[in-house]
Coordinates of C-alpha atoms in Angstrom, one line a residue:
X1 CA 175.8 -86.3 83.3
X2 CA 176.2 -83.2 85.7
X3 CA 175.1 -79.7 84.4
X4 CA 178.3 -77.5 83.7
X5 CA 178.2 -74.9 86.6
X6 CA 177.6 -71.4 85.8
X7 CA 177.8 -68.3 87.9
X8 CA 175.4 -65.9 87.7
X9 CA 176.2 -63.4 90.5
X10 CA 179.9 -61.9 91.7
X11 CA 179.6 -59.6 94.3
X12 CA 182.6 -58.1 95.9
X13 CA 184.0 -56.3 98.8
X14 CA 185.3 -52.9 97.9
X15 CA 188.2 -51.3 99.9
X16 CA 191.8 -52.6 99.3
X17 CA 189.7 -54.9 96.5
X18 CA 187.9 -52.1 94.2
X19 CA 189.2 -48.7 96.2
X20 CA 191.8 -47.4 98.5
X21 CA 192.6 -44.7 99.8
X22 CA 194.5 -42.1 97.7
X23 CA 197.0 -41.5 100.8
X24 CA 198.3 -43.2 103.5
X25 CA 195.1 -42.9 106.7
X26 CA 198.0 -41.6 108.9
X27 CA 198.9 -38.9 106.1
X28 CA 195.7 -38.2 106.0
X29 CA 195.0 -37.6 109.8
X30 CA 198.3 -35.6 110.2
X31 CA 197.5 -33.2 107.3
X32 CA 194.3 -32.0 109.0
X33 CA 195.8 -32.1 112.0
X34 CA 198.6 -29.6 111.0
X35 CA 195.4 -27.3 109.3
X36 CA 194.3 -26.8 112.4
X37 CA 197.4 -26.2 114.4
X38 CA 198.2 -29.9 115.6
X39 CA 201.7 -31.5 114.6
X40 CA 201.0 -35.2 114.9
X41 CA 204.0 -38.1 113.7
X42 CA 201.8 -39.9 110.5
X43 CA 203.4 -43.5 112.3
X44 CA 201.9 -42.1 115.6
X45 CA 198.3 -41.7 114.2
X46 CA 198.4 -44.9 112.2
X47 CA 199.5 -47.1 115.3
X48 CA 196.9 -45.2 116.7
X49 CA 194.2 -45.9 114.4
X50 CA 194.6 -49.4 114.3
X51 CA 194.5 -49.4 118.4
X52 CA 191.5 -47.4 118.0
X53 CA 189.1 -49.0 115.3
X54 CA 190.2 -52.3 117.0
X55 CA 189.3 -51.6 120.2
X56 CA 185.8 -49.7 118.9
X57 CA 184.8 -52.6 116.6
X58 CA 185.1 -55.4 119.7
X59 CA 183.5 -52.7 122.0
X60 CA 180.9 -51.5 119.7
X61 CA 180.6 -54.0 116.5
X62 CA 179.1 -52.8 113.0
X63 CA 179.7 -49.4 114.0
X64 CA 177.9 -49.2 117.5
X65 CA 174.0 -49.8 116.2
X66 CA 173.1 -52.0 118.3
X67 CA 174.4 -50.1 121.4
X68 CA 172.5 -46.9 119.8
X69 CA 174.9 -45.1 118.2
X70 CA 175.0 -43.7 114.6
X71 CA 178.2 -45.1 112.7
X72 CA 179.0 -40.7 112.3
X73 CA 179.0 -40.9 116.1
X74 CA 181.3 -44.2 115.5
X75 CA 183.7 -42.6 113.2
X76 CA 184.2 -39.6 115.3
X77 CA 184.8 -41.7 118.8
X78 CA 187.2 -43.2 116.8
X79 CA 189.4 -40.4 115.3
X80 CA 189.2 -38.7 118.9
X81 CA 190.4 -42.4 120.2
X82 CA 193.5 -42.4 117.8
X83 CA 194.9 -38.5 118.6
X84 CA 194.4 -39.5 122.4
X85 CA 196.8 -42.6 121.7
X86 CA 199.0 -40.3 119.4
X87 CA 199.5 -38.4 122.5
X88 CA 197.1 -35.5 121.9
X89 CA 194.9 -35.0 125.1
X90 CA 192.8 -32.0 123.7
X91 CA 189.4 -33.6 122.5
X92 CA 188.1 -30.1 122.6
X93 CA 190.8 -29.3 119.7
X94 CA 190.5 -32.8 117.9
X95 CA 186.4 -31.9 117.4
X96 CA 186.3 -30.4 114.7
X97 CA 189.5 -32.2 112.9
X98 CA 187.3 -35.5 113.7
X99 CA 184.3 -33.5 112.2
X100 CA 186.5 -32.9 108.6
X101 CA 187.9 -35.8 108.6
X102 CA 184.3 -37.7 108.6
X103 CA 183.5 -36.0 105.5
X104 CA 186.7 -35.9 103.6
X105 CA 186.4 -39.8 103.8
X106 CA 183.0 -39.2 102.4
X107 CA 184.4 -37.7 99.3
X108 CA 185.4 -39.9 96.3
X109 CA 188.5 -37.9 95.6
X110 CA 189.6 -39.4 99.1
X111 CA 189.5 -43.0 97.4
X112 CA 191.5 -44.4 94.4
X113 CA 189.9 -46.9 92.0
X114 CA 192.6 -49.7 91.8
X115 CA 194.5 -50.6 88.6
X116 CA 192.4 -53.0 86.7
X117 CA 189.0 -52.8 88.8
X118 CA 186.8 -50.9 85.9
X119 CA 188.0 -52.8 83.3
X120 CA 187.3 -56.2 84.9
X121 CA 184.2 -54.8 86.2
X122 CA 183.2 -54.0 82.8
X123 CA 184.5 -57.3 81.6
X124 CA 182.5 -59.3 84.0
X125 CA 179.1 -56.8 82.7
X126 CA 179.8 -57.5 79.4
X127 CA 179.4 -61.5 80.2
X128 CA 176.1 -60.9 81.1
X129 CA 177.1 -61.3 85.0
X130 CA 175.1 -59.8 87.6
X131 CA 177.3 -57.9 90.0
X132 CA 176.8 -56.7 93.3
X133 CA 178.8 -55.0 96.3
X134 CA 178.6 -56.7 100.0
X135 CA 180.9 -54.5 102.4
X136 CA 181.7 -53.7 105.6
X137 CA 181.0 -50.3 105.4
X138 CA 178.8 -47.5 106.1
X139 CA 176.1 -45.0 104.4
X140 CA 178.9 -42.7 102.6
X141 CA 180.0 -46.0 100.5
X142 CA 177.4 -45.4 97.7
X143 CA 178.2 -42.2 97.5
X144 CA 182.2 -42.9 96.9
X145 CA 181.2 -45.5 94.3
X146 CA 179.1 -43.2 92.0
X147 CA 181.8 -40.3 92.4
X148 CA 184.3 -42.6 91.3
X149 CA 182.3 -43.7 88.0
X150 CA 181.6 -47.4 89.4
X151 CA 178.1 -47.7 91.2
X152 CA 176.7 -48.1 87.8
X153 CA 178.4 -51.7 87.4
X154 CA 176.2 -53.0 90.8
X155 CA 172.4 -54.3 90.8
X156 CA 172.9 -53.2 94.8
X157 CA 175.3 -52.1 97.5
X158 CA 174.6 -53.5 100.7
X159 CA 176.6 -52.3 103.5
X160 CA 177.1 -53.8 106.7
X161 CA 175.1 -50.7 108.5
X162 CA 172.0 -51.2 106.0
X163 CA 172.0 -55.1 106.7
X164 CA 172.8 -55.1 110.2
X165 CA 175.7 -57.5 110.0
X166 CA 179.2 -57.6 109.1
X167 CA 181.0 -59.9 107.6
X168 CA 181.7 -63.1 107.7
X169 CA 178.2 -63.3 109.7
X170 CA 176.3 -65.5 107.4
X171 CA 172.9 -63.4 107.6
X172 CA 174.4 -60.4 105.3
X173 CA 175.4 -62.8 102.4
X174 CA 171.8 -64.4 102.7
X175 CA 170.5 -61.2 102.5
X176 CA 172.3 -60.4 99.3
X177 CA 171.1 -63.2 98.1
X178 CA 167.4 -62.7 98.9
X179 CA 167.8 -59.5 97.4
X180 CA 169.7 -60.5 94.0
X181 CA 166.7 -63.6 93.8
X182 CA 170.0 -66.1 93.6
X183 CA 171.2 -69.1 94.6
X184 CA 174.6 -69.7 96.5
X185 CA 175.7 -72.5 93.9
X186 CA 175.5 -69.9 91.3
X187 CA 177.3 -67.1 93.2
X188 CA 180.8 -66.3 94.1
X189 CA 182.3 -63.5 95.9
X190 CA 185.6 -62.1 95.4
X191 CA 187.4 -60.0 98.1
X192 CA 190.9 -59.6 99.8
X193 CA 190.3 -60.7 103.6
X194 CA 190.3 -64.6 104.6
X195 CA 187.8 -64.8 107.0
X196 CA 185.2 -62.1 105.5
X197 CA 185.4 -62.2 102.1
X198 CA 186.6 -66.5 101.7
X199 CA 185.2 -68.3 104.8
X200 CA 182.4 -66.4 105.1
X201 CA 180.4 -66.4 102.1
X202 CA 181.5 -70.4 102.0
X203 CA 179.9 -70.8 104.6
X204 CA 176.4 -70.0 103.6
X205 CA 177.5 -72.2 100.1
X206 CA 178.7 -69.6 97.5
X207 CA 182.0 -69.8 95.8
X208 CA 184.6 -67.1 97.1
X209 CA 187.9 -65.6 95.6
X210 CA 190.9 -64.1 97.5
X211 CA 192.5 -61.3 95.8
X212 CA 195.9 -60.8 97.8
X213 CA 199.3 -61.7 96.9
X214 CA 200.1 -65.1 97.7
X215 CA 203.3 -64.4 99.3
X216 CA 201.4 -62.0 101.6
X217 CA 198.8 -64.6 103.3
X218 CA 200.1 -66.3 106.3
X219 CA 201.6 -70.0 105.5
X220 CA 198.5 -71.8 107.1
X221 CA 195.9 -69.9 105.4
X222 CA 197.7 -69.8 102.1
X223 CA 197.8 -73.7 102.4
X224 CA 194.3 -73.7 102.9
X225 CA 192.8 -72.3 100.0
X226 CA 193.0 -74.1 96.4
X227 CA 195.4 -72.0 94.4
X228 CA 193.1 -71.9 92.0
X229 CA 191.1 -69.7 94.1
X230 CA 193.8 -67.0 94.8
X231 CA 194.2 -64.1 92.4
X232 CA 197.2 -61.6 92.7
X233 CA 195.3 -59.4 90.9
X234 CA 192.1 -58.8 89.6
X235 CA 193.0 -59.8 86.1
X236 CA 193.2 -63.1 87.2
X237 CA 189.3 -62.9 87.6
X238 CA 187.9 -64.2 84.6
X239 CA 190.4 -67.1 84.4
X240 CA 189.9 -68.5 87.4
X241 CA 185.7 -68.2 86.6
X242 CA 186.3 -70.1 83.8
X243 CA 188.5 -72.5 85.5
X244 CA 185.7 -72.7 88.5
X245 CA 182.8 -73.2 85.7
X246 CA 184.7 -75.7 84.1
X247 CA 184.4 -77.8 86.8
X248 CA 181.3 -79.5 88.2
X249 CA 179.2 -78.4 90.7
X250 CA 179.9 -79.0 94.2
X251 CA 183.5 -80.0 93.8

């Protein structure tokens, strides 16, 4: 007769799962702008954002280390990057804006904890659950989390910058798994991208949660993934654990 599964370990990606940001990025961008003289469109800096950290992530992955760079250095490439595409030409003016807006996104009152994360978080402690954060993201993250009252719910944080890899490479969930002493079978991660967050901790043989709206994934993904394993919200958390223990291991 087969053991009934039990997870052990959740760890979890953090922005746009646990945290976002307070304001819109292009908001954001624009209002330093303006404090400094610069009247930027919002839309303008958002396209050019997502141009930018596109563009800087293929170039430069995991926020340049390999190539030498520090991910500050990253960051600030790619704030100068995104006024250029907004149409400012001035990098000598966009400096220092780059420079404020580095450590504004440092600062927890940048970042909003999301409706139901600390309780769930809480919920998931209180079942004598390990939990632990794997993100793509860099040194300022631990920061954020104990300004916002919820570092104290993780054993660790790794970030993609302290392990070396981003998601979905396989080698930064095996690290957080070397370092929480645990198993894959007994694991599960829950976060809001496909590819980093479901396929990639699959792939090293953990269990994996999308939190996302179902409506929202694209039809072949969505048809992909058991619905048992998507949660609109993170309420739907402990359920679907239960559902997942419930059933034996392996299928």
């Amino acid at each position: 007769m087969a053991h009934r599964l039990q997870i052990r370990l959740l760890t979890w990606d953090v922005k746009d799962t646990l945290l976002r940001l307070r304001h819109p990025l292009g908001e954001e961008y624009a209002t330093k702008a303006r404090a400094h003289g610069l009247e930027v469109e919002p839309s303008a800096l958002e396209q050019g954002f997502r141009q930018a950290y596109r563009a800087q992530s293929h170039s430069f992955p995991n926020y340049g280390l390999s190539h030498g760079l520090t991910s500050r250095q990253w960051w600030l490439d790619v704030v100068l990057q995104t006024f250029h595409l907004a149409g400012v030409q001035d990098a000598q003016a966009v400096a220092p804006i780059a420079e404020q807006l580095y450590d504004d996104f440092s600062r927890p009152c940048t970042w909003q904890v999301l409706d139901g994360a600390e309780d769930t978080l809480r919920e998931c402690r209180s079942r004598g659950l390990r939990l632990a954060v794997i993100s793509n993201f860099d040194q300022r993250l631990e920061g954020i989390l104990g300004g916002l009252g919820l570092r104290e719910h993780f054993d660790f944080v790794l970030t993609s910058e302290a392990a070396g890899w981003p998601k979905p490479d396989p080698r930064i969930f095996q690290e957080a798994l070397r370092l929480a002493h645990m198993e894959p079978v007994v694991t599960a991660h829950v976060g809001d991208n496909y590819l980093c967050d479901y396929q990639g901790p699959r792939a090293v043989g953990m269990h994996s949660f999308l939190v996302v709206d179902p409506q929202a994934l694209d039809p072949v993904v969505r048809d992909s993934v058991p619905k048992e394993h998507i949660l609109p919200s993170l309420a739907h958390l402990l359920p679907a654990l239960d559902c997942l223990e419930g059933s034996s291991p392996g299928l």
